[in-house]
Coordinates of C-alpha atoms (C1' of nucleotides) in Angstrom, one line a residue:
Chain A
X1 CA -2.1 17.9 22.5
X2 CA 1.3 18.0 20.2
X3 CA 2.9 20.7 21.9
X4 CA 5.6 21.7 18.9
X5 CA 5.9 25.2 20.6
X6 CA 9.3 25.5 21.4
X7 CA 11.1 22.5 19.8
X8 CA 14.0 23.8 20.8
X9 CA 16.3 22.0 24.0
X10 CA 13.4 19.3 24.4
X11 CA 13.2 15.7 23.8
X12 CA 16.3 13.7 21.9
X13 CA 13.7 12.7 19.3
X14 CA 14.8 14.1 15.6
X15 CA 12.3 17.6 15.4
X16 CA 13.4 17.2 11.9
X17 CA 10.0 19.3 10.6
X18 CA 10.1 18.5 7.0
X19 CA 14.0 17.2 7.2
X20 CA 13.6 15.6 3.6
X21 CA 15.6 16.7 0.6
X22 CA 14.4 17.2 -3.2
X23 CA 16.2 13.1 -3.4
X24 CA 14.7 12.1 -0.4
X25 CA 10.9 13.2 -1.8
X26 CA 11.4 11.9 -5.7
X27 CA 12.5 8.5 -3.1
X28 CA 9.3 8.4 -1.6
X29 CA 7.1 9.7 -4.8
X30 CA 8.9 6.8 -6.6
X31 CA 7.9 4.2 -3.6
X32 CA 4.6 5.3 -3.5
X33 CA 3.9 4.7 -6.8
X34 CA 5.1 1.2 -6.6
X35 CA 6.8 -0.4 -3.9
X36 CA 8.0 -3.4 -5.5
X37 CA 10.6 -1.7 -7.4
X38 CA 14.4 -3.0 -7.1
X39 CA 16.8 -0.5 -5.5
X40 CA 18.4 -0.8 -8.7
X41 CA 15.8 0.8 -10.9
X42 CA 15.1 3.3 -8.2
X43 CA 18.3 4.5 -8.2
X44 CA 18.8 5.0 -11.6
X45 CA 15.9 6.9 -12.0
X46 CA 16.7 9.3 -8.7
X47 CA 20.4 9.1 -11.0
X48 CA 21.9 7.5 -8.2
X49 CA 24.4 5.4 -6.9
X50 CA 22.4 1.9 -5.3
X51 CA 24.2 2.0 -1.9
X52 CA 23.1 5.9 -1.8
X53 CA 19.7 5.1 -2.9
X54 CA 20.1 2.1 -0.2
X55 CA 21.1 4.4 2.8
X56 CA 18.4 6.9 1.8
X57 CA 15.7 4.3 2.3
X58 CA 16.5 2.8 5.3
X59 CA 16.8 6.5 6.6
X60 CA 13.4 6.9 5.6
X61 CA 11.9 3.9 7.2
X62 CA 14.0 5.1 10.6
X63 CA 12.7 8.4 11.2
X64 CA 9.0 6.9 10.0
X65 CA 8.3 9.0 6.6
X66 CA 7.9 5.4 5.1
X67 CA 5.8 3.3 7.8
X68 CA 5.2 0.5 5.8
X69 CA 5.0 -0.7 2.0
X70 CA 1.3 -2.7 1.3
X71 CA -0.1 -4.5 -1.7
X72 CA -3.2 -3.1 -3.2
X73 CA -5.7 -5.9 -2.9
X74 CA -9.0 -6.0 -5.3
X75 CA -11.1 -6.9 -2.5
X76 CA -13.5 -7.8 -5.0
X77 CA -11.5 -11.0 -5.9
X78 CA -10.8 -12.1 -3.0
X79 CA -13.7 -12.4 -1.7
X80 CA -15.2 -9.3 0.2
X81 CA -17.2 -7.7 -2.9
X82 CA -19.2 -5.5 -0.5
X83 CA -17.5 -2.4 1.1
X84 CA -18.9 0.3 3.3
X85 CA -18.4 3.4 5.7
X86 CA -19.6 2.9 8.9
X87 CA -20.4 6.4 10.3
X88 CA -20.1 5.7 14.4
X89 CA -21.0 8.4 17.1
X90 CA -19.6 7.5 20.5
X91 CA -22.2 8.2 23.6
X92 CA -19.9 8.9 26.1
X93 CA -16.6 10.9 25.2
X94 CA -14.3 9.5 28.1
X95 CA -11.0 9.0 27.3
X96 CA -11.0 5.6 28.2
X97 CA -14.1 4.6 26.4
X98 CA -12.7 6.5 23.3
X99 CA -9.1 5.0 23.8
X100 CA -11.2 1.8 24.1
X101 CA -13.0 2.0 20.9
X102 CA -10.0 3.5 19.0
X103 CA -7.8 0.0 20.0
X104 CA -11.0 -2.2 19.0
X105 CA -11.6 -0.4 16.0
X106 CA -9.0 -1.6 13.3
X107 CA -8.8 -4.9 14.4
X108 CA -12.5 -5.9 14.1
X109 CA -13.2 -8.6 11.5
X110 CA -13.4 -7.0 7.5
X111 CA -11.9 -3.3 8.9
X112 CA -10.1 -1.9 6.0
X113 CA -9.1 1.8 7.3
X114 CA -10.6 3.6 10.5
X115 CA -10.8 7.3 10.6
X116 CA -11.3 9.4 13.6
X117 CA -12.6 12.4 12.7
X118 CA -14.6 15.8 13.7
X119 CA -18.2 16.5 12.7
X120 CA -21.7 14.6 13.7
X121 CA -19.4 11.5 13.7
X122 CA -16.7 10.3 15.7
X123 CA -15.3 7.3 13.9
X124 CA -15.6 6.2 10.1
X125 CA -15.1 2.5 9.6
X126 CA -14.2 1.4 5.8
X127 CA -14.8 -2.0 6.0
X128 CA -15.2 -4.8 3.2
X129 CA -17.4 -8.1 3.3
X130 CA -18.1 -11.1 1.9
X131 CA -22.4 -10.1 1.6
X132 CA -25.2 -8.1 3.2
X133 CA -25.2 -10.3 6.0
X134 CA -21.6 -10.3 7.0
X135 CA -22.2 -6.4 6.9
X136 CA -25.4 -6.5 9.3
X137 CA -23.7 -8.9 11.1
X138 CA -20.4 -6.4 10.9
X139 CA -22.5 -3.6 12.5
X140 CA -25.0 -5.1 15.0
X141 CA -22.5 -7.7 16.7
X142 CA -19.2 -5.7 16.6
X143 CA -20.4 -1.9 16.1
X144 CA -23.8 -1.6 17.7
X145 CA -23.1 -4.2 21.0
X146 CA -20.5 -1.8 22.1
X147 CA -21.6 0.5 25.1
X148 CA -20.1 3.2 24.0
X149 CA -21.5 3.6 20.2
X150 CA -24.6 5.9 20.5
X151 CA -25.8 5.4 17.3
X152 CA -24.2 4.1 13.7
X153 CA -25.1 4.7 10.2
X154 CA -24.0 2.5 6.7
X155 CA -23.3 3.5 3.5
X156 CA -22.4 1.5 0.7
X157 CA -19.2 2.4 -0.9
X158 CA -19.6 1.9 -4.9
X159 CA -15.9 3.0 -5.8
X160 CA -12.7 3.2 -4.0
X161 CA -9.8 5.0 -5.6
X162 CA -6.5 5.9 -4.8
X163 CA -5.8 9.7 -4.9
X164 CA -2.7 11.3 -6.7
X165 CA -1.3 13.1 -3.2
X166 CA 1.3 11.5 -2.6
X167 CA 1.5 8.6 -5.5
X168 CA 2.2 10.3 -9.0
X169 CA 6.0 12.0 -8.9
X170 CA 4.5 15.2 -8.0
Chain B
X1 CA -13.9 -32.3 -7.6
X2 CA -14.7 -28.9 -8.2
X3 CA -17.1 -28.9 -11.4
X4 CA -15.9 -26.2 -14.0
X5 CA -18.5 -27.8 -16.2
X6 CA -19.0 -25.2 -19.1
X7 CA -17.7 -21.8 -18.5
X8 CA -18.0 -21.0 -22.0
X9 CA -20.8 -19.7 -24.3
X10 CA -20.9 -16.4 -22.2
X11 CA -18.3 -13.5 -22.1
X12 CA -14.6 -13.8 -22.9
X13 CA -13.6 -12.2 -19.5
X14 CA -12.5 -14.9 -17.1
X15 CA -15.3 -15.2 -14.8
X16 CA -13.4 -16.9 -11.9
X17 CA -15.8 -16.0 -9.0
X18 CA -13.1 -16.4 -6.2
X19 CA -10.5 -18.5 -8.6
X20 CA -7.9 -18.2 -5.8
X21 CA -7.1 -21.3 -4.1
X22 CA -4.9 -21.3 -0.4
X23 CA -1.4 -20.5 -1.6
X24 CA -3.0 -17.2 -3.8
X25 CA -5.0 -16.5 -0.9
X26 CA -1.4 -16.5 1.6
X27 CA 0.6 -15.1 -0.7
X28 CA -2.0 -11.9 -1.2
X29 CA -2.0 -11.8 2.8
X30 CA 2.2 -11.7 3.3
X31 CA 2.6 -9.1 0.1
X32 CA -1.1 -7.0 1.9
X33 CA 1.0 -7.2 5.3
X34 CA 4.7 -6.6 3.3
X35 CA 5.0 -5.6 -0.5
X36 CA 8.5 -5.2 -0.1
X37 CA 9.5 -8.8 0.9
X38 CA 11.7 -10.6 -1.4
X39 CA 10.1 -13.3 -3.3
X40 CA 12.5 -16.3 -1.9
X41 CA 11.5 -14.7 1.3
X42 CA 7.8 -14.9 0.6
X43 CA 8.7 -18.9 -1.5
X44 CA 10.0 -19.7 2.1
X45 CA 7.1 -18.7 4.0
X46 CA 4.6 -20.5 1.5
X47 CA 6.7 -23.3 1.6
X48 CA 6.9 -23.7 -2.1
X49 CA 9.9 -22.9 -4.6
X50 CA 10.9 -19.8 -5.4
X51 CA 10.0 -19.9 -9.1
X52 CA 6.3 -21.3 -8.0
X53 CA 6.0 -18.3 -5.7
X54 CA 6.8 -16.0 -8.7
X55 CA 4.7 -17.5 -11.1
X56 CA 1.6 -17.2 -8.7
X57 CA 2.7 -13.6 -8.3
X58 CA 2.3 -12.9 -11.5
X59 CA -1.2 -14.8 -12.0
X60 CA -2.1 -12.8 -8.9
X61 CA -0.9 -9.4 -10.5
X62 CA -2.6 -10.7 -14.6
X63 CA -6.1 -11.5 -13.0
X64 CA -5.7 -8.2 -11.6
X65 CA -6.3 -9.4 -7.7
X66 CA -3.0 -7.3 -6.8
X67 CA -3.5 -4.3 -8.3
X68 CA -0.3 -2.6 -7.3
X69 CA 2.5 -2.0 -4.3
X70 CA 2.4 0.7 -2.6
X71 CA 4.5 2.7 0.4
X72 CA 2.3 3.9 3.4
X73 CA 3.8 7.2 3.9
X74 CA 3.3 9.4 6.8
X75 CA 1.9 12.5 5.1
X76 CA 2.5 14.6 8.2
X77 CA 6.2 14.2 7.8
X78 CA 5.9 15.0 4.2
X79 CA 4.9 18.4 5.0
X80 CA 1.0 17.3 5.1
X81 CA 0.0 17.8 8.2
X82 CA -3.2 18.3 8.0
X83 CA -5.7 15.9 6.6
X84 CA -9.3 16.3 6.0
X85 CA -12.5 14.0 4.8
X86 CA -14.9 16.2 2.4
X87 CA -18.2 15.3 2.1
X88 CA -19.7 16.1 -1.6
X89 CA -23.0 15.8 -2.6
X90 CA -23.4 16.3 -5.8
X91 CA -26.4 18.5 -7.6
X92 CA -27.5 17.2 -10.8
X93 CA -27.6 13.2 -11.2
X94 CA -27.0 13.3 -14.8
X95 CA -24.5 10.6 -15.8
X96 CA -22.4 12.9 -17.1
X97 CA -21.9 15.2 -14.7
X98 CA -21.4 11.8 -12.0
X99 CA -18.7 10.9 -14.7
X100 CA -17.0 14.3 -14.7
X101 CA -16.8 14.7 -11.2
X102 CA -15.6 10.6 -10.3
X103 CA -12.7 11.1 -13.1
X104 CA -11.7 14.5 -11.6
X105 CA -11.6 13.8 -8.6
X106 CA -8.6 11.2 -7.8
X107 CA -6.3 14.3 -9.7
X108 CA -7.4 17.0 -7.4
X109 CA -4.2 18.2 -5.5
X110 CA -4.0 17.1 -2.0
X111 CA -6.5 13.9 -3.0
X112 CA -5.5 10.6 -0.8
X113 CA -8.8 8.6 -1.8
X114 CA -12.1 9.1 -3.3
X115 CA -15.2 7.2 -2.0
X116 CA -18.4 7.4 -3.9
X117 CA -20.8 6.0 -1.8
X118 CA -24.6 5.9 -1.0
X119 CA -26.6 8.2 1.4
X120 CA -26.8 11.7 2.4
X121 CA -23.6 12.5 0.3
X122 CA -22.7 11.1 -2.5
X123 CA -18.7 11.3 -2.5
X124 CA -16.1 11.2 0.3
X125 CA -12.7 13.2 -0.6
X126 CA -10.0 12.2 1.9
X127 CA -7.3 15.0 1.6
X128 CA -3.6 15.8 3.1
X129 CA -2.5 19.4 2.8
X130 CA 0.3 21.6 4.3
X131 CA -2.4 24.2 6.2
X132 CA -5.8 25.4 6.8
X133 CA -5.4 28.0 3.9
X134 CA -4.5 24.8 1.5
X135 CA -7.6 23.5 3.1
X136 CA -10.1 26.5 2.1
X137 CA -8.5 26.4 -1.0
X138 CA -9.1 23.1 -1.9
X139 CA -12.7 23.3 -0.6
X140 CA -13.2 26.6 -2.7
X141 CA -11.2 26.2 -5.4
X142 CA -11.8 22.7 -6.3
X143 CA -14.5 21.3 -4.7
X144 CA -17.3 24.2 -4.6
X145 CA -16.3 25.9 -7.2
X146 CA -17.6 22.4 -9.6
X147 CA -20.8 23.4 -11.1
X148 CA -22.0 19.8 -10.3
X149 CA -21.7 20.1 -6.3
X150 CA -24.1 21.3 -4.4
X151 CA -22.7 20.8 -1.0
X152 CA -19.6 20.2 0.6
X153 CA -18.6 19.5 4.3
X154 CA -15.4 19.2 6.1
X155 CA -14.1 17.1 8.3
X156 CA -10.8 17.2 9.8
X157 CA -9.7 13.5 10.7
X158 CA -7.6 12.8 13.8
X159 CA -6.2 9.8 12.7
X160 CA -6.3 7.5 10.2
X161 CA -4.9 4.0 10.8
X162 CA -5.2 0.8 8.3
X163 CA -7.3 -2.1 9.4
X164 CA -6.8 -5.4 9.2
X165 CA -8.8 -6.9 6.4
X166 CA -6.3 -8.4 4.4
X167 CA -3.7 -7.4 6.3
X168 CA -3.0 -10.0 8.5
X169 CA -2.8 -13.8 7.8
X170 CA -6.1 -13.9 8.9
Chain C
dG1 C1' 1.1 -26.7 -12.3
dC2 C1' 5.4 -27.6 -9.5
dT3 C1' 10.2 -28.2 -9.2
dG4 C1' 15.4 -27.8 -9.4
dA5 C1' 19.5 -26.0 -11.4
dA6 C1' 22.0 -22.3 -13.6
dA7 C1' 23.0 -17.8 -15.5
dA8 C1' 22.1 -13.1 -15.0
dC9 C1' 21.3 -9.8 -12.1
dT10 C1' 20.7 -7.4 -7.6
dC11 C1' 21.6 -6.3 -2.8
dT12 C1' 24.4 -4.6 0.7
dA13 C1' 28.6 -3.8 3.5
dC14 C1' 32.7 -1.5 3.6
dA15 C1' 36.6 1.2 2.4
dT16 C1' 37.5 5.4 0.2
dA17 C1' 37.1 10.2 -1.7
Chain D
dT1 C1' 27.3 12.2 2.5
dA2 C1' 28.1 9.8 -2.0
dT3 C1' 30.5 6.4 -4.4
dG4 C1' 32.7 1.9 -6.4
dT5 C1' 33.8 -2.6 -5.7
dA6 C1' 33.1 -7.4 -4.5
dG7 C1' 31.0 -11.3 -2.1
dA8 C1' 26.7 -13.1 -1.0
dG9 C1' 22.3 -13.6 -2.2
dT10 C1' 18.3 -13.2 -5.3
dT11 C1' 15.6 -13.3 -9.5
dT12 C1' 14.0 -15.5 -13.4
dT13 C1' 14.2 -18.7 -17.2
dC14 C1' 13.8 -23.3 -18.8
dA15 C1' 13.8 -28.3 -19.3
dG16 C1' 11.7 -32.1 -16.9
dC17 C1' 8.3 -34.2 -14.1

DNA sequence: GCTGAAAACTCTACATA
DNA sequence: TATGTAGAGTTTTCAGC
């Protein structure tokens, strides 16, 4: 589908293909690694002025390299000690029925991350619970009901870690 | 009158099964949905003082509920285009070699998350790289080449979009 | 454990180089 | 595009409840 052929007299839409500077990447590295940090302390460690730090961000957030900033929950503590992947194989592979279960998907009750992928699956659902019965519940009444899931399989996740791509200064 | 009765003779480490009472609970759900909201911001919303609102914060961040703040970054426009979800299973059980694969892992270049779960596989290796030859590579280099893994898979993934678990209010 | 007030600090707009 | 300045706003500590 992403036609990036010829970028060139197209849409008005920034084609900016990696349009971030070494600044603009420590920026991010630096947000990634903890979002919480005052502008101040990011900009002194980028060796900054804070208004230039200031503009950088908010360019960031505009042409959506930085969609969002999140708090990393132990969802342990708060009640969901119980996480899973929800491998999910869609019968039929309409558009619709896909587009259907891809808007469902993220919003169903204990959904942590969906991933729609290639392979014998179609859909992986991390998803976190308060017990074994919230997860059977999870996948026969929200997974298993829907027309369109042929088949679904669980496995229970024993660790979850964040990675180093993008995190770590790197 | 919730009955703390004795907590005692057993181990040091606070035990607090779910010690978070509504205001934790709301205050995990606005930072989950927006780590980058000022804290008289997220006192307002609570309806509670400012100071209150950063003194739960902190409980919240000692008892280790939030873990950390993070950006959500879009990897594609951080020259990552292409993201994949490797399947591992691994050859030999021994602790050890369990050990030295689940501490490896998170560093590998390209790593976003590592799952160890139960089933067919035993760990789930969500990457973001710049091409398919960054792909091999990582497959070859860093996955396969382990004397520990007997089989790898690849997946590419479509899309990957957060869920709502503690997103959300809810 | 919550609050209010106060000092220290930070954010952010804007004019300028 | 980056910077310095300055007013507004925020963070954070602390005494008191």
């Amino acid at each position: 589908m992403a036609k990036e052929l010829r970028r060139a007299p197209g849409p008005p839409e920034r084609p900016a293909p990696s349009g971030l500077d070494d600044l603009d990447r420590r920026l991010v590295a630096l947000l990634a690694e903890d979002a919480r940090a005052a502008n101040a302390t990011l900009a002194a460690e980028l060796g900054v002025a804070p208004s230039t730090c200031l503009t950088r961000l908010r360019s960031l957030r505009e042409r959506g390299v930085l969609r969002g900033f999140h708090a990393d929950v132990d969802l342990a503590r708060v009640g969901l000690p119980i996480q899973a992947m929800v491998s999910v194989r869609l019968a039929v592979h309409h558009r619709d029925r896909v587009a259907a279960f891809r808007a469902a998907a993220p919003g169903l009750p204990g959904v942590v991350a969906v991933y729609h992928v290639t392979g014998q699956v179609d859909y992986l659902l991390h998803v976190a619970v308060a017990d074994p019965d919230a997860l059977r519940d999870f996948v026969v009444d929200h997974v298993l009901s829907r027309p369109e899931v042929a088949h679904a399989e669980t496995s229970l996740i024993f660790e979850h870690v964040r990675g180093t791509a993008v995190g770590p200064p790197g």
